[in-house]
PDB file of C-alpha atoms in Angstrom:
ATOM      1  CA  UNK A   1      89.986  56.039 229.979  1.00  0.00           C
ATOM      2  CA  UNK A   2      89.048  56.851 226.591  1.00  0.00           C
ATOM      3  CA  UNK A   3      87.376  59.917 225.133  1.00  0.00           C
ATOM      4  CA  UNK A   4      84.836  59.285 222.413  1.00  0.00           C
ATOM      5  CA  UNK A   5      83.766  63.164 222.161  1.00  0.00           C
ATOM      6  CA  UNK A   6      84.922  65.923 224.166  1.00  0.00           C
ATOM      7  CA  UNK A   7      84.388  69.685 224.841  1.00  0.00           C
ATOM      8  CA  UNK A   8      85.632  72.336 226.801  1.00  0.00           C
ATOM      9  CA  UNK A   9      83.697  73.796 229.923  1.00  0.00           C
ATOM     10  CA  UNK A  10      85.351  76.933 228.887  1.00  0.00           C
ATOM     11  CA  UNK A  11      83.579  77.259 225.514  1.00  0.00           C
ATOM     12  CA  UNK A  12      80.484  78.275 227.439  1.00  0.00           C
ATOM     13  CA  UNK A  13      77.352  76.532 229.094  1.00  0.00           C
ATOM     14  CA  UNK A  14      76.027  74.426 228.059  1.00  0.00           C
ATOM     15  CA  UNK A  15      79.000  72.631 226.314  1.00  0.00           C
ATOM     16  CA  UNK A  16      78.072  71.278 223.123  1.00  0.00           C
ATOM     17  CA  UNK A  17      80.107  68.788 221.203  1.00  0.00           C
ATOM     18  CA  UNK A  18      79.161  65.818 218.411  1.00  0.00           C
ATOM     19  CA  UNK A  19      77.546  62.458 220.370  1.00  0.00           C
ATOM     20  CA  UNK A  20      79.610  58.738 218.837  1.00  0.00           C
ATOM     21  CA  UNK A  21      77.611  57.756 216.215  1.00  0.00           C
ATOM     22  CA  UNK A  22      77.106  54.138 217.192  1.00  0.00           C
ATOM     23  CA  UNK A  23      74.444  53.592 219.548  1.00  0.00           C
ATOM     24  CA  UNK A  24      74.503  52.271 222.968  1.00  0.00           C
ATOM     25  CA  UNK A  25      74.601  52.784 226.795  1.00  0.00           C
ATOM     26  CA  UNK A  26      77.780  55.642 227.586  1.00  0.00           C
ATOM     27  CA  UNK A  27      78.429  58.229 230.413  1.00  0.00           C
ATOM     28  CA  UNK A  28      79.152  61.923 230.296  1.00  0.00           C
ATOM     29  CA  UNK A  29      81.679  62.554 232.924  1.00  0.00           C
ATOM     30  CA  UNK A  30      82.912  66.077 234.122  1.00  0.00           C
ATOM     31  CA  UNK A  31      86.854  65.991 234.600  1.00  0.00           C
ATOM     32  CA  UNK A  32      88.800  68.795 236.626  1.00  0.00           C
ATOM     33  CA  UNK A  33      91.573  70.147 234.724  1.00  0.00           C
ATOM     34  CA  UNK A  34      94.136  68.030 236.702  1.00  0.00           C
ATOM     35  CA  UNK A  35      96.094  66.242 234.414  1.00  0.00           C
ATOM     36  CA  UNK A  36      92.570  64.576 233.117  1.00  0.00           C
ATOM     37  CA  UNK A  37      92.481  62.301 236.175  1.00  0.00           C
ATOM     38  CA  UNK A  38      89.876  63.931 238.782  1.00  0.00           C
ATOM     39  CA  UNK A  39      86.473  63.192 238.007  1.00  0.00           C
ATOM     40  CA  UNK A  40      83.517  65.690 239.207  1.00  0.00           C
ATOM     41  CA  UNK A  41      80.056  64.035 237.952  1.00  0.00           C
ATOM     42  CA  UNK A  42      78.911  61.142 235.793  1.00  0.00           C
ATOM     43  CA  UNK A  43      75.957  60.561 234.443  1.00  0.00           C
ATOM     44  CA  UNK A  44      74.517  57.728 231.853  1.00  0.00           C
ATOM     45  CA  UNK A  45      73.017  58.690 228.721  1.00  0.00           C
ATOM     46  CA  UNK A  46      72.222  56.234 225.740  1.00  0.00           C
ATOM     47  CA  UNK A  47      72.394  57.054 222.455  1.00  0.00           C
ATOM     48  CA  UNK A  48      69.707  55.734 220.402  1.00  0.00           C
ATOM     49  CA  UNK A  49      69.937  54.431 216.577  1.00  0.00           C
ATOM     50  CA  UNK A  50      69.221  57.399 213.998  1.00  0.00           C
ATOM     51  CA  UNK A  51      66.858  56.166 211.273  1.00  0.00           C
ATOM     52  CA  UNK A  52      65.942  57.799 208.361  1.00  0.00           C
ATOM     53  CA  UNK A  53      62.563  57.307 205.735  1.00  0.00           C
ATOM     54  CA  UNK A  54      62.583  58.591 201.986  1.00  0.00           C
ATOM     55  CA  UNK A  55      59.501  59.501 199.727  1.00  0.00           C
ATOM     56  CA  UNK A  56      59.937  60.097 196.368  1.00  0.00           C
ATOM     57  CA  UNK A  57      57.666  57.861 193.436  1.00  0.00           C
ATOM     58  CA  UNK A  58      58.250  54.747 192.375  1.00  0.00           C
ATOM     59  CA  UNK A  59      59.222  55.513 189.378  1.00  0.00           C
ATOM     60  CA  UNK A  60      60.517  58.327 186.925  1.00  0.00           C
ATOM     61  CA  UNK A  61      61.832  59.178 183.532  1.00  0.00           C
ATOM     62  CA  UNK A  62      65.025  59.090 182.380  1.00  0.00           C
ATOM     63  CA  UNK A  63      66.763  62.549 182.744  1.00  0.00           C
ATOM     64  CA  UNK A  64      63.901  64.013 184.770  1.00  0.00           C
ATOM     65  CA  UNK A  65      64.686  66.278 188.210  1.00  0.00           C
ATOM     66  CA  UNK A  66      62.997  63.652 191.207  1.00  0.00           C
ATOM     67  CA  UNK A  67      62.077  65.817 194.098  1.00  0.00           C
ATOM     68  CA  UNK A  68      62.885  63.331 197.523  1.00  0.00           C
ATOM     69  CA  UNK A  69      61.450  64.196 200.500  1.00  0.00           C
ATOM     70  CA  UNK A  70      63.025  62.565 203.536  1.00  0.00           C
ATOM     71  CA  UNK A  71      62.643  62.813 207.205  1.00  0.00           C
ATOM     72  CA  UNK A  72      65.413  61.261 210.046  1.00  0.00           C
ATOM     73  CA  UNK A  73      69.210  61.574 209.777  1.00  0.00           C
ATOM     74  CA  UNK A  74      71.803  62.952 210.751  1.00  0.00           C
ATOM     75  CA  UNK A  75      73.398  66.275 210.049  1.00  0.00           C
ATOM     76  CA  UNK A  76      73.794  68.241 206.995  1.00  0.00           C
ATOM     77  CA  UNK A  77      76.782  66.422 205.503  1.00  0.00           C
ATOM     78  CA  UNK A  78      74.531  62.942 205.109  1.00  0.00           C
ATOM     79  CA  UNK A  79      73.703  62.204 201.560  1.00  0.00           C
ATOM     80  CA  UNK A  80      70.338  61.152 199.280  1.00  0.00           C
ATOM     81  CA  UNK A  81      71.973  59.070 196.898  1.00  0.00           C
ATOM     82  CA  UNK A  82      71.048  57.306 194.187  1.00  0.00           C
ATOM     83  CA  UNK A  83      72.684  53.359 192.873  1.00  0.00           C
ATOM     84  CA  UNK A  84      72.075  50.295 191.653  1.00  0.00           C
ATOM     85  CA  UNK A  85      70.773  47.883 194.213  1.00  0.00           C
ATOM     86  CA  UNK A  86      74.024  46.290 194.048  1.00  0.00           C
ATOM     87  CA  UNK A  87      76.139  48.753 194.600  1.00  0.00           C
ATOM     88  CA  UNK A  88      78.194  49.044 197.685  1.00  0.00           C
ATOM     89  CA  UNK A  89      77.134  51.664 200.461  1.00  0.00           C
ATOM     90  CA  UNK A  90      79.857  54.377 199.219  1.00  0.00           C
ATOM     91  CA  UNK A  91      78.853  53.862 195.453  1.00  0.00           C
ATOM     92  CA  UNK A  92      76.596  55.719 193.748  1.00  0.00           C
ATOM     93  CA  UNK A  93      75.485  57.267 190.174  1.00  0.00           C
ATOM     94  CA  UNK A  94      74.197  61.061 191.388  1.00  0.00           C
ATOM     95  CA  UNK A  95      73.748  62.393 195.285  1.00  0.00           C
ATOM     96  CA  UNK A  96      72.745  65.535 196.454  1.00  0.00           C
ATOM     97  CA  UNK A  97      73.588  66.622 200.385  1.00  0.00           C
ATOM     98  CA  UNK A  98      70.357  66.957 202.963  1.00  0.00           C
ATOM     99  CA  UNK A  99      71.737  69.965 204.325  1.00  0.00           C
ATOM    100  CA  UNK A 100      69.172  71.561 206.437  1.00  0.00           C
ATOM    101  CA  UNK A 101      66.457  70.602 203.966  1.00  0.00           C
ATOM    102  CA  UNK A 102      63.294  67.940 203.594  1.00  0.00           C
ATOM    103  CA  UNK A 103      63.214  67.965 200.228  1.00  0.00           C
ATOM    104  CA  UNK A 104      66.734  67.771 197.892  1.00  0.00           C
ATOM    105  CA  UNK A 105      66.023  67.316 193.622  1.00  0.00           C
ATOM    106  CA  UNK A 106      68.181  64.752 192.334  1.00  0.00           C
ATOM    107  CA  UNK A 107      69.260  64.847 188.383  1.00  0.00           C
ATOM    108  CA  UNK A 108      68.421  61.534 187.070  1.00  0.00           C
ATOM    109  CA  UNK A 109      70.641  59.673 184.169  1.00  0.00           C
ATOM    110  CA  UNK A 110      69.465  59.454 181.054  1.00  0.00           C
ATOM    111  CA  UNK A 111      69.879  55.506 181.269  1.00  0.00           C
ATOM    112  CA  UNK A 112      66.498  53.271 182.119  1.00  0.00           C
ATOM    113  CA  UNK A 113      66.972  50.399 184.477  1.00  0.00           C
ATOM    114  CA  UNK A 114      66.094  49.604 188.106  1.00  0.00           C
ATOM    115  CA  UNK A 115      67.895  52.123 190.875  1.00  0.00           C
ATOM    116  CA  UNK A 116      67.350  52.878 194.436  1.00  0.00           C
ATOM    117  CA  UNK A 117      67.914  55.550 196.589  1.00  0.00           C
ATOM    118  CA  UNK A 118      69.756  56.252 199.250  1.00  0.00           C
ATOM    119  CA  UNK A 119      69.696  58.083 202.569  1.00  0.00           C
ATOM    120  CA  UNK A 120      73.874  57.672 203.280  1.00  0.00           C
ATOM    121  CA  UNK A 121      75.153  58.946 206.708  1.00  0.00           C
ATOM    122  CA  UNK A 122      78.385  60.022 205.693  1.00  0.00           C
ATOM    123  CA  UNK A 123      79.945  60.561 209.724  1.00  0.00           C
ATOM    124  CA  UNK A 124      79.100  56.820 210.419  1.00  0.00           C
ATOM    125  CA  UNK A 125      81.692  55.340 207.192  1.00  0.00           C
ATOM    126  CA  UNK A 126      78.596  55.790 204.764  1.00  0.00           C
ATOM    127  CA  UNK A 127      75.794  53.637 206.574  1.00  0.00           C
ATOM    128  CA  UNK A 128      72.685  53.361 204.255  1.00  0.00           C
ATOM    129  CA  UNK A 129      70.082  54.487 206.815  1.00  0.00           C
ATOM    130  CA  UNK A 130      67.209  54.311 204.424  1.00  0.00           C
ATOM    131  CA  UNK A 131      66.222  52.577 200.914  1.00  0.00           C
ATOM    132  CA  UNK A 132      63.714  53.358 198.470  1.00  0.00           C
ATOM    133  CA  UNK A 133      63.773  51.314 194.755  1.00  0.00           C
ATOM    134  CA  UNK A 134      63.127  53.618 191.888  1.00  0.00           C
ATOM    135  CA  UNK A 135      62.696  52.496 188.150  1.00  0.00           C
ATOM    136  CA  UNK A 136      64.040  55.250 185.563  1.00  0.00           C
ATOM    137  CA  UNK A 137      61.625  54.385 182.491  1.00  0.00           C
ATOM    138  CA  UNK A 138      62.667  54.906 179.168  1.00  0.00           C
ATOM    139  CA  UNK A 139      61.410  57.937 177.458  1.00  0.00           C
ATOM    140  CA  UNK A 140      60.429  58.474 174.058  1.00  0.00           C
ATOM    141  CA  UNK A 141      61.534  60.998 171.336  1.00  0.00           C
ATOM    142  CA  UNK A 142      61.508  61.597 167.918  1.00  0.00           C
ATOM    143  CA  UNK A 143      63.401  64.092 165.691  1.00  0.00           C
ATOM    144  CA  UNK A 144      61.465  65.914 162.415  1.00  0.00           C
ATOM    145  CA  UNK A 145      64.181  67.684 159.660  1.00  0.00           C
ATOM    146  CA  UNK A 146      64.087  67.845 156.226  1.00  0.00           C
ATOM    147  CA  UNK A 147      66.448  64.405 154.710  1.00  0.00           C
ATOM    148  CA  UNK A 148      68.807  67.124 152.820  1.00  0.00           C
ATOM    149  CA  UNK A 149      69.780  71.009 153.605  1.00  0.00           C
ATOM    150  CA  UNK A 150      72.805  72.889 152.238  1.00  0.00           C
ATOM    151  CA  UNK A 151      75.728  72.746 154.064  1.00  0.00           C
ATOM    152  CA  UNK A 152      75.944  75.603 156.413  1.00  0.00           C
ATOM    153  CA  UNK A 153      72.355  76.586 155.792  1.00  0.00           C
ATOM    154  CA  UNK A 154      69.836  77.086 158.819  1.00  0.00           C
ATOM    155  CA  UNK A 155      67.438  74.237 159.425  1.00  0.00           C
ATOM    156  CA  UNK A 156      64.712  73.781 161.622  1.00  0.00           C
ATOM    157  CA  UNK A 157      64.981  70.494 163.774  1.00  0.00           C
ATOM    158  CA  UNK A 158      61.298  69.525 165.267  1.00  0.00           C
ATOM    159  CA  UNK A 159      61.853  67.223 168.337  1.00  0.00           C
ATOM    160  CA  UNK A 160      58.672  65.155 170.629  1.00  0.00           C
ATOM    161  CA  UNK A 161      60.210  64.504 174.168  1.00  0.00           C
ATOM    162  CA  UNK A 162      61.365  65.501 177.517  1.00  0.00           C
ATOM    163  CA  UNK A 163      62.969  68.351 176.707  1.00  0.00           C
ATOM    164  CA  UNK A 164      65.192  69.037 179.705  1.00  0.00           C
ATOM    165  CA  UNK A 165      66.904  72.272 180.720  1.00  0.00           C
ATOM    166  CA  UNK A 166      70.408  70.221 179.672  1.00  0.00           C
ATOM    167  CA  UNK A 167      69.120  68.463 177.018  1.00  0.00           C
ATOM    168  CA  UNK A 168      70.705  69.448 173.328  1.00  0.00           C
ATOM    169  CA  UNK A 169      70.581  67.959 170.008  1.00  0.00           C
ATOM    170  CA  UNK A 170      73.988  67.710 167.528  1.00  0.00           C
ATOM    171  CA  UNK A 171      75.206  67.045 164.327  1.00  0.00           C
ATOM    172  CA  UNK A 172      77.515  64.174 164.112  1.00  0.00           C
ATOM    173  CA  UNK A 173      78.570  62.203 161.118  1.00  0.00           C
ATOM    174  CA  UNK A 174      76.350  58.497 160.877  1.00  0.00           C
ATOM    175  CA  UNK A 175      77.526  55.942 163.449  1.00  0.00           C
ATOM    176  CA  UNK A 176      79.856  58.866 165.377  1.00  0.00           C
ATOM    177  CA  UNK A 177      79.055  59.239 169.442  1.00  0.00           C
ATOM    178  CA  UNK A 178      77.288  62.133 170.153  1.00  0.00           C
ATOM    179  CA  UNK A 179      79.982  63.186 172.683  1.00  0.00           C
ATOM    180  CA  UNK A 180      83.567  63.307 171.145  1.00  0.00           C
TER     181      UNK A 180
END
């Protein structure tokens, strides 16, 4: 036959070992050491689907820390994720692993537009177990300097907005990218 999922009697009692993930009707079935061919006991078991639900708002500002609670799952490698509706299962723009948590805080990008996240079982090929849409709004700020200063002078730059633990302002020449 074929093994799906095996452990060793050995290891102790009970024997403990990771279930297939896709659900169904199977049968756990106690084989004597004897070459793999001398069955002891059988019994059914069926696995049942895993589900998952996520609660977070439905909406947020750009570059804001989203606390997502979610409940369901799998194990602690699954994923919260968070992609464009069109995206395909494996894509995505930030994630943050469930671990052994409720609650993960995802790191939103600083770019508006219409998301959703994701509860991703990662063991199952990256099955979306769970969607949620999410709207990252646009937020506002405004910068206050004097128009002229000396070169290499201190200035005082006055600033109305998120300001974000990662946030930073820079001096770049006119048209330049922040960035480079």
């Amino acid at each position: 036959g074929k093994r799906l999922a095996y452990a060793y009697t050995g290891n102790g009692n009970p024997a403990q070992f990771t279930a297939p993930l896709a659900p169904g009707a199977y049968e756990l079935v106690y084989v004597a050491n004897d070459n793999g061919t001398k069955e002891l006991a059988r019994r059914p078991i069926t696995l049942e689907p895993v589900t998952a639900m996520l609660d977070a708002p439905a909406s947020a500002p750009a570059g804001a820390t989203l606390s997502v609670g979610f409940t369901g799952g799998g194990s602690g490698s699954d994923m919260i994720t968070l992609a464009r509706p069109e995206d395909a299962p494996g894509s995505y723009e930030v994630y943050e692993r469930v671990r052994d948590a409720t609650r993960v805080e995802i790191d939103l990008p600083a770019q508006a537009g219409v998301y959703e996240l994701r509860y991703v079982q990662q063991a199952s090929g990256k099955a979306i177990l769970a969607r949620q849409p999410l709207e990252i709004t646009t937020v506002a700020v405004t910068l206050t300097a004097p128009g002229s200063a000396p070169a290499g002078s201190s200035i005082e730059v006055g600033f109305e907005g998120p300001g974000y633990a990662r946030d930073f302002i820079v001096f770049v020449r006119p048209g330049d990218a922040p960035h480079k």
